[in-house]
């Protein structure tokens, strides 16, 4: 590590920028926004840079650098001229006076550098690679920005306001650490992230009041995160889902959650498989519901990972009904449902002005195992049908649709393991598909799409899986 990161109190910094180009404007803007008083010296200065410096009381001097006397009274010097020799002289003089100095484009000539910053005041995250690649730092900042919600700053302000109060209540540093770790990863934090600031402060105050009753009591409340894992591609997981996975103590996952998504679960997290395949339920639904309650009441943060979206043929409603009855806190994170994800990766738009003006999601397997559906309602021109869990009943579905008036030549697609590298798309017509799947050995999970939009597959298919190579 060549440059060690330090954070300076901007109220105690006064900067002199020597040079008036584009970099000077960028540096002045960053420093002024952070609260640093800036003066500027240059042989030529643009009007907008002059206004920027003078807007906060800074002075602009039109002159060339001549001696270190101009640095008196400053704590930070920025050498930003177009002449490297002059910048080197400025840096040498500044270091001789024991000052902080930054040199544009040549970080080793100075003794401080500017990193990429994620500002979540009062929280600040700085990225530093020793000046090797400012562009790389910028790219990393953009990637990190999406994983650090702006609400983190509000959370920092909230807990900061109560640090002294907790210190009085819990003299032990170790106990305070345990308390804040749980608060910052529990309902208080989630309330802040949801925009419920009053509720968050109320929860925090209640925790502080309960400290006198013992830390175990304060920390005994668990929570359940009902998370939609999407159709398979881990890149389709939402940012909120990813964040909650990182703070979970235990994950209950089903058979439709892909290996790619499970790879995002930290190694330290307990994993409980509760998968359900046709006629093979590892854990009955009532058992899953009770497991969620039991883990939460042990004070654990429980992530319930469900393939697709938990509220679309995912029994998510049944699970949170039990949680609500048992007064277990929970939150629901929507996921990309299989119909949307798989059709998109197959180049099949579910709606299209020329082919389909509506779309209908249908379960291909009812509670009693039958496929007794309102068939006349499903046979509508200009409508796309998407059947979930319909592989076993597919021959019956095709027969019923035709018998109720659907064109036997209606384009259909069977999408196997959609959005993953094992994706396979079988395109046929309503009458021919049952015979095709007998020879193709299609596996679950598979999605069945019926409608004229399927005819666009050959033209719009964009995703290439390992099976297409």
Coordinates of C-alpha atoms in Angstrom, one line a residue, residues 40-466:
X40 CA -6.9 29.7 -6.7
X41 CA -3.8 31.1 -8.5
X42 CA -3.5 30.8 -12.2
X43 CA -2.3 32.8 -15.2
X44 CA -5.7 32.4 -16.8
X45 CA -9.0 31.4 -15.2
X46 CA -12.4 30.8 -16.8
X47 CA -15.4 32.8 -15.7
X48 CA -17.3 29.8 -14.3
X49 CA -14.3 28.6 -12.3
X50 CA -13.9 32.1 -10.9
X51 CA -17.6 32.2 -9.9
X52 CA -17.2 28.7 -8.3
X53 CA -14.3 29.8 -6.1
X54 CA -15.7 33.2 -5.2
X55 CA -19.1 31.8 -4.4
X56 CA -17.8 30.5 -1.1
X57 CA -15.5 33.4 -0.2
X58 CA -12.4 32.1 -2.0
X59 CA -9.9 34.4 -3.6
X60 CA -8.7 34.2 -7.3
X61 CA -5.3 35.5 -8.1
X62 CA -4.2 36.0 -11.7
X63 CA -0.5 35.3 -11.5
X64 CA 2.1 32.6 -12.1
X65 CA 3.7 30.6 -9.3
X66 CA 7.0 32.2 -8.1
X67 CA 7.9 31.1 -4.6
X68 CA 6.7 29.1 -1.6
X69 CA 5.6 32.3 0.2
X70 CA 2.2 32.0 -1.6
X71 CA 1.6 28.8 0.4
X72 CA 1.7 30.3 3.8
X73 CA -1.6 29.8 5.7
X74 CA -2.7 26.8 3.6
X75 CA -2.8 23.1 4.6
X76 CA -3.4 21.6 1.2
X77 CA -1.8 22.5 -2.1
X78 CA -2.9 21.3 -5.5
X79 CA -0.3 21.6 -8.4
X80 CA -2.6 21.7 -11.5
X81 CA -0.6 23.7 -14.1
X82 CA 0.1 22.3 -17.6
X83 CA 3.8 22.4 -17.0
X84 CA 5.2 19.3 -15.1
X85 CA 8.4 21.1 -14.1
X86 CA 6.4 23.8 -12.4
X87 CA 4.2 21.3 -10.7
X88 CA 7.2 19.4 -9.4
X89 CA 8.7 22.6 -8.0
X90 CA 5.4 23.4 -6.3
X91 CA 5.3 19.9 -4.8
X92 CA 9.0 20.2 -3.6
X93 CA 8.3 23.5 -2.0
X94 CA 5.0 22.3 -0.3
X95 CA 6.6 19.1 1.1
X96 CA 9.5 21.2 2.4
X97 CA 6.9 23.2 4.4
X98 CA 5.3 20.0 5.7
X99 CA 2.1 20.6 3.6
X100 CA -0.2 18.2 1.9
X101 CA 0.3 18.4 -1.9
X102 CA -1.4 16.8 -4.8
X103 CA 0.0 16.8 -8.3
X104 CA -2.2 16.3 -11.3
X105 CA -1.5 13.2 -13.4
X106 CA 1.7 12.4 -11.4
X107 CA 0.7 11.1 -8.0
X108 CA 4.2 10.2 -6.9
X109 CA 5.4 13.8 -7.3
X110 CA 3.1 14.7 -4.4
X111 CA 2.2 13.1 -1.1
X112 CA -1.6 12.9 -1.4
X113 CA -4.0 11.7 -4.1
X114 CA -7.7 12.0 -4.8
X115 CA -9.7 8.8 -4.8
X116 CA -13.2 8.1 -6.2
X117 CA -15.8 8.9 -3.5
X118 CA -19.2 7.5 -2.6
X119 CA -20.9 10.2 -0.6
X120 CA -23.6 9.1 1.8
X121 CA -22.9 11.8 4.4
X122 CA -22.0 11.4 7.1
X123 CA -20.8 8.1 5.6
X124 CA -18.0 8.4 3.0
X125 CA -16.5 5.6 1.0
X126 CA -13.2 6.3 -0.8
X127 CA -11.5 4.1 -3.4
X128 CA -7.8 4.4 -3.9
X129 CA -5.5 2.5 -6.2
X130 CA -2.4 4.6 -5.7
X131 CA -3.2 6.7 -8.8
X132 CA -2.6 3.8 -11.1
X133 CA -5.9 4.1 -12.9
X134 CA -8.5 6.8 -12.0
X135 CA -10.8 5.2 -14.6
X136 CA -10.8 1.9 -12.8
X137 CA -11.6 3.7 -9.5
X138 CA -14.5 5.4 -11.2
X139 CA -15.8 2.1 -12.6
X140 CA -15.6 0.5 -9.1
X141 CA -17.4 3.5 -7.6
X142 CA -20.2 3.0 -10.1
X143 CA -20.5 -0.6 -9.2
X144 CA -20.4 0.0 -5.5
X145 CA -22.9 2.9 -5.7
X146 CA -25.8 0.5 -6.4
X147 CA -25.0 -1.6 -3.4
X148 CA -24.9 1.3 -0.9
X149 CA -28.3 2.9 -0.8
X150 CA -28.4 6.6 0.1
X151 CA -30.3 5.7 3.2
X152 CA -27.0 4.4 4.7
X153 CA -26.2 8.0 5.5
X154 CA -29.5 8.5 7.3
X155 CA -28.8 5.3 9.2
X156 CA -25.4 6.5 10.2
X157 CA -26.8 9.8 11.4
X158 CA -29.5 8.0 13.4
X159 CA -27.2 5.6 15.3
X160 CA -24.6 8.3 15.8
X161 CA -27.1 10.4 17.7
X162 CA -27.5 7.6 20.3
X163 CA -23.9 6.4 20.7
X164 CA -23.3 8.3 23.9
X165 CA -26.6 7.0 25.4
X166 CA -25.7 3.4 24.7
X167 CA -22.1 3.9 26.0
X168 CA -23.7 4.9 29.4
X169 CA -26.0 1.9 29.4
X170 CA -23.4 -0.7 28.2
X171 CA -19.9 0.1 29.4
X172 CA -18.6 -3.0 27.8
X173 CA -17.1 -2.4 24.3
X174 CA -17.8 -6.0 23.3
X175 CA -21.5 -5.7 24.3
X176 CA -21.9 -2.4 22.5
X177 CA -20.4 -4.0 19.4
X178 CA -22.9 -6.9 19.5
X179 CA -25.8 -4.4 20.0
X180 CA -24.9 -2.2 17.1
X181 CA -24.2 -5.2 14.8
X182 CA -27.7 -6.4 15.4
X183 CA -29.3 -3.0 15.2
X184 CA -27.6 -2.1 11.9
X185 CA -28.7 -5.4 10.4
X186 CA -32.1 -5.7 11.8
X187 CA -35.6 -4.0 11.8
X188 CA -34.1 -0.5 12.7
X189 CA -32.0 -0.5 9.6
X190 CA -34.7 -2.0 7.4
X191 CA -37.1 0.7 8.6
X192 CA -34.6 3.4 7.5
X193 CA -34.2 1.7 4.1
X194 CA -37.9 1.6 3.7
X195 CA -38.2 5.4 4.4
X196 CA -39.9 4.9 7.8
X197 CA -37.6 7.2 9.7
X198 CA -39.9 7.8 12.7
X199 CA -40.5 4.1 13.1
X200 CA -36.7 3.4 12.9
X201 CA -36.0 5.9 15.7
X202 CA -38.8 4.5 17.8
X203 CA -37.5 1.0 17.4
X204 CA -34.0 2.1 18.4
X205 CA -35.3 4.0 21.5
X206 CA -37.2 0.9 22.5
X207 CA -34.0 -1.3 22.1
X208 CA -32.1 1.2 24.3
X209 CA -34.8 1.1 27.0
X210 CA -34.7 -2.7 27.0
X211 CA -30.9 -2.8 27.5
X212 CA -31.4 -2.7 31.2
X213 CA -33.3 -6.0 31.0
X214 CA -30.3 -7.7 29.4
X215 CA -28.7 -7.7 26.0
X216 CA -30.2 -11.1 25.1
X217 CA -33.8 -9.7 25.4
X218 CA -33.0 -6.9 23.0
X219 CA -31.4 -9.3 20.5
X220 CA -34.1 -11.9 20.6
X221 CA -36.3 -10.6 17.8
X222 CA -35.8 -12.3 14.4
X223 CA -37.1 -11.5 11.0
X224 CA -38.0 -13.3 7.7
X225 CA -37.1 -12.0 4.3
X226 CA -39.3 -13.6 1.6
X227 CA -37.1 -13.2 -1.5
X228 CA -37.8 -13.9 -5.1
X229 CA -34.7 -15.5 -6.6
X230 CA -35.8 -15.0 -10.2
X231 CA -35.8 -17.7 -12.9
X232 CA -32.1 -18.7 -12.7
X233 CA -29.6 -16.1 -13.9
X234 CA -28.1 -14.6 -10.7
X235 CA -27.6 -11.3 -12.5
X236 CA -31.4 -10.9 -12.4
X237 CA -31.5 -10.9 -8.6
X238 CA -32.6 -7.5 -7.3
X239 CA -30.2 -5.3 -5.3
X240 CA -32.4 -5.5 -2.3
X241 CA -32.5 -9.3 -2.5
X242 CA -28.7 -9.4 -2.6
X243 CA -28.3 -7.0 0.3
X244 CA -30.7 -9.1 2.5
X245 CA -28.9 -12.3 1.6
X246 CA -25.7 -10.9 2.9
X247 CA -27.2 -10.2 6.3
X248 CA -29.1 -13.5 6.7
X249 CA -28.2 -16.1 9.4
X250 CA -30.0 -18.9 7.7
X251 CA -31.4 -19.5 4.2
X252 CA -34.3 -21.8 3.3
X253 CA -34.2 -22.5 -0.4
X254 CA -36.3 -24.5 -2.8
X255 CA -35.5 -26.6 -5.9
X256 CA -36.0 -23.8 -8.4
X257 CA -33.3 -21.6 -6.9
X258 CA -30.3 -21.9 -9.2
X259 CA -26.7 -22.7 -8.2
X260 CA -25.7 -19.3 -9.4
X261 CA -28.0 -17.5 -7.0
X262 CA -27.0 -19.8 -4.1
X263 CA -23.3 -18.9 -4.8
X264 CA -24.2 -15.4 -3.6
X265 CA -25.1 -16.7 -0.2
X266 CA -22.1 -16.1 2.2
X267 CA -20.3 -19.3 3.3
X268 CA -21.0 -18.7 7.0
X269 CA -24.8 -18.8 6.5
X270 CA -26.7 -21.9 7.4
X271 CA -28.5 -23.4 4.4
X272 CA -31.7 -25.5 4.7
X273 CA -33.0 -27.2 1.6
X274 CA -36.8 -27.4 1.5
X275 CA -37.2 -28.1 -2.2
X276 CA -40.4 -29.4 -3.7
X277 CA -40.5 -31.4 -7.0
X278 CA -43.6 -33.0 -8.4
X279 CA -44.6 -35.9 -6.0
X280 CA -41.4 -35.3 -4.0
X281 CA -41.8 -32.7 -1.2
X282 CA -38.6 -32.7 0.9
X283 CA -40.5 -30.7 3.5
X284 CA -44.3 -30.2 3.4
X285 CA -45.5 -26.7 3.0
X286 CA -46.8 -26.6 6.6
X287 CA -43.4 -27.7 7.8
X288 CA -41.7 -24.9 5.8
X289 CA -44.1 -22.3 7.4
X290 CA -43.2 -23.6 10.8
X291 CA -39.5 -23.6 10.2
X292 CA -39.6 -19.9 9.3
X293 CA -41.4 -19.2 12.5
X294 CA -39.0 -21.3 14.6
X295 CA -35.8 -19.8 13.2
X296 CA -37.2 -16.2 13.5
X297 CA -38.2 -16.8 17.2
X298 CA -34.6 -18.0 17.8
X299 CA -33.6 -14.4 16.9
X300 CA -32.3 -15.3 13.5
X301 CA -32.6 -13.3 10.2
X302 CA -34.1 -15.8 7.9
X303 CA -33.9 -15.5 4.1
X304 CA -36.6 -17.6 2.4
X305 CA -35.4 -18.0 -1.2
X306 CA -38.0 -18.9 -3.8
X307 CA -37.6 -19.4 -7.5
X308 CA -39.1 -16.6 -9.6
X309 CA -41.5 -14.3 -7.7
X310 CA -42.8 -15.5 -4.4
X311 CA -46.3 -14.2 -5.1
X312 CA -46.8 -15.8 -8.5
X313 CA -47.4 -19.5 -8.0
X314 CA -44.8 -19.5 -5.3
X315 CA -47.0 -20.0 -2.2
X316 CA -45.5 -16.9 -0.7
X317 CA -48.8 -15.8 0.5
X318 CA -49.3 -19.0 2.5
X319 CA -46.0 -18.6 4.2
X320 CA -46.4 -15.0 5.3
X321 CA -49.9 -15.7 6.5
X322 CA -48.3 -18.0 9.1
X323 CA -45.7 -15.4 9.9
X324 CA -48.4 -12.7 10.4
X325 CA -50.4 -15.1 12.7
X326 CA -47.3 -15.7 14.8
X327 CA -46.4 -12.0 14.9
X328 CA -43.1 -12.6 13.2
X329 CA -41.7 -9.5 11.4
X330 CA -41.2 -10.1 7.6
X331 CA -40.7 -8.3 4.4
X332 CA -41.3 -9.4 0.8
X333 CA -38.8 -8.8 -2.0
X334 CA -40.3 -9.4 -5.5
X335 CA -38.4 -11.4 -8.0
X336 CA -38.5 -11.6 -11.8
X337 CA -41.1 -14.3 -12.5
X338 CA -40.3 -17.1 -14.8
X339 CA -42.8 -15.9 -17.5
X340 CA -41.1 -12.6 -17.8
X341 CA -37.5 -13.8 -17.5
X342 CA -37.7 -16.9 -19.6
X343 CA -39.7 -15.3 -22.4
X344 CA -37.3 -12.4 -22.6
X345 CA -34.2 -14.7 -22.8
X346 CA -36.0 -16.6 -25.5
X347 CA -36.8 -13.6 -27.7
X348 CA -40.5 -14.0 -27.1
X349 CA -42.3 -10.8 -26.1
X350 CA -45.3 -11.6 -24.0
X351 CA -47.3 -8.8 -25.6
X352 CA -47.0 -7.2 -29.0
X353 CA -49.2 -4.7 -30.7
X354 CA -49.6 -6.9 -33.8
X355 CA -49.9 -10.3 -32.0
X356 CA -51.0 -10.1 -28.4
X357 CA -52.8 -7.4 -26.4
X358 CA -53.0 -9.3 -23.2
X359 CA -51.1 -12.0 -21.3
X360 CA -52.4 -14.6 -18.8
X361 CA -50.4 -16.6 -16.3
X362 CA -51.9 -20.1 -15.7
X363 CA -50.9 -22.9 -13.4
X364 CA -50.6 -26.2 -15.2
X365 CA -51.0 -28.1 -11.9
X366 CA -53.8 -27.4 -9.5
X367 CA -53.9 -28.4 -5.8
X368 CA -55.5 -31.7 -6.5
X369 CA -53.0 -32.5 -9.3
X370 CA -55.6 -32.0 -12.1
X371 CA -55.5 -29.6 -15.0
X372 CA -59.2 -28.7 -14.8
X373 CA -59.1 -25.1 -16.0
X374 CA -61.7 -22.6 -17.4
X375 CA -60.7 -23.6 -21.0
X376 CA -63.2 -21.3 -22.9
X377 CA -61.7 -18.3 -21.1
X378 CA -58.2 -19.3 -22.2
X379 CA -59.0 -19.6 -25.9
X380 CA -58.9 -15.9 -26.9
X381 CA -57.3 -14.5 -30.0
X382 CA -54.7 -11.8 -29.3
X383 CA -53.8 -13.3 -25.9
X384 CA -50.6 -15.0 -24.7
X385 CA -50.9 -17.9 -22.3
X386 CA -48.0 -18.9 -20.0
X387 CA -48.3 -22.2 -18.2
X388 CA -46.3 -22.7 -15.1
X389 CA -45.6 -26.3 -13.8
X390 CA -47.3 -27.7 -16.9
X391 CA -44.8 -30.2 -18.2
X392 CA -46.6 -33.3 -16.9
X393 CA -50.1 -32.1 -18.0
X394 CA -48.9 -30.6 -21.3
X395 CA -50.6 -33.2 -23.6
X396 CA -53.9 -32.6 -21.8
X397 CA -53.4 -28.8 -22.0
X398 CA -52.8 -28.9 -25.8
X399 CA -55.8 -31.2 -26.3
X400 CA -58.1 -29.1 -24.2
X401 CA -57.1 -25.9 -25.9
X402 CA -57.7 -27.4 -29.3
X403 CA -61.1 -28.9 -28.3
X404 CA -62.2 -25.6 -27.0
X405 CA -61.5 -23.8 -30.3
X406 CA -57.9 -22.8 -30.4
X407 CA -56.1 -23.1 -33.8
X408 CA -54.2 -26.3 -33.8
X409 CA -51.4 -24.5 -35.6
X410 CA -51.0 -21.9 -32.9
X411 CA -47.3 -21.3 -32.3
X412 CA -46.1 -22.7 -28.9
X413 CA -42.7 -22.7 -27.1
X414 CA -41.4 -24.9 -24.3
X415 CA -38.6 -23.2 -22.5
X416 CA -36.4 -25.5 -20.4
X417 CA -34.2 -24.0 -17.7
X418 CA -34.7 -20.5 -18.9
X419 CA -32.2 -17.7 -18.4
X420 CA -29.4 -20.2 -17.5
X421 CA -26.6 -21.5 -19.6
X422 CA -28.6 -24.7 -19.9
X423 CA -31.6 -23.0 -21.5
X424 CA -33.3 -24.8 -24.4
X425 CA -36.2 -23.5 -26.4
X426 CA -38.4 -25.9 -28.3
X427 CA -40.7 -24.2 -30.8
X428 CA -43.6 -26.0 -32.4
X429 CA -47.4 -25.8 -32.8
X430 CA -50.2 -26.7 -30.5
X431 CA -51.0 -30.0 -32.2
X432 CA -47.4 -31.2 -32.7
X433 CA -45.7 -30.3 -29.3
X434 CA -46.9 -33.4 -27.3
X435 CA -45.2 -35.7 -29.8
X436 CA -42.0 -33.6 -29.8
X437 CA -41.5 -33.7 -26.1
X438 CA -41.6 -37.5 -26.1
X439 CA -38.4 -37.6 -28.2
X440 CA -36.7 -34.5 -26.7
X441 CA -36.7 -35.6 -23.0
X442 CA -37.5 -32.2 -21.6
X443 CA -36.7 -31.6 -17.9
X444 CA -38.1 -29.4 -15.2
X445 CA -38.2 -26.5 -14.7
X446 CA -39.9 -25.8 -18.0
X447 CA -42.3 -23.0 -19.0
X448 CA -45.0 -23.4 -21.7
X449 CA -45.9 -20.4 -23.8
X450 CA -48.9 -20.4 -26.2
X451 CA -49.6 -17.5 -28.6
X452 CA -48.7 -15.9 -31.9
X453 CA -45.9 -14.0 -30.2
X454 CA -43.9 -17.2 -30.3
X455 CA -43.5 -16.8 -34.0
X456 CA -41.1 -13.9 -33.2
X457 CA -38.6 -16.2 -31.5
X458 CA -36.4 -16.9 -34.6
X459 CA -36.2 -13.2 -35.3
X460 CA -35.7 -11.8 -31.8
X461 CA -33.7 -14.6 -30.0
X462 CA -30.6 -13.0 -28.6
X463 CA -29.4 -15.1 -25.7
X464 CA -27.0 -17.9 -26.5
X465 CA -26.7 -20.8 -23.9
X466 CA -24.1 -23.5 -23.8

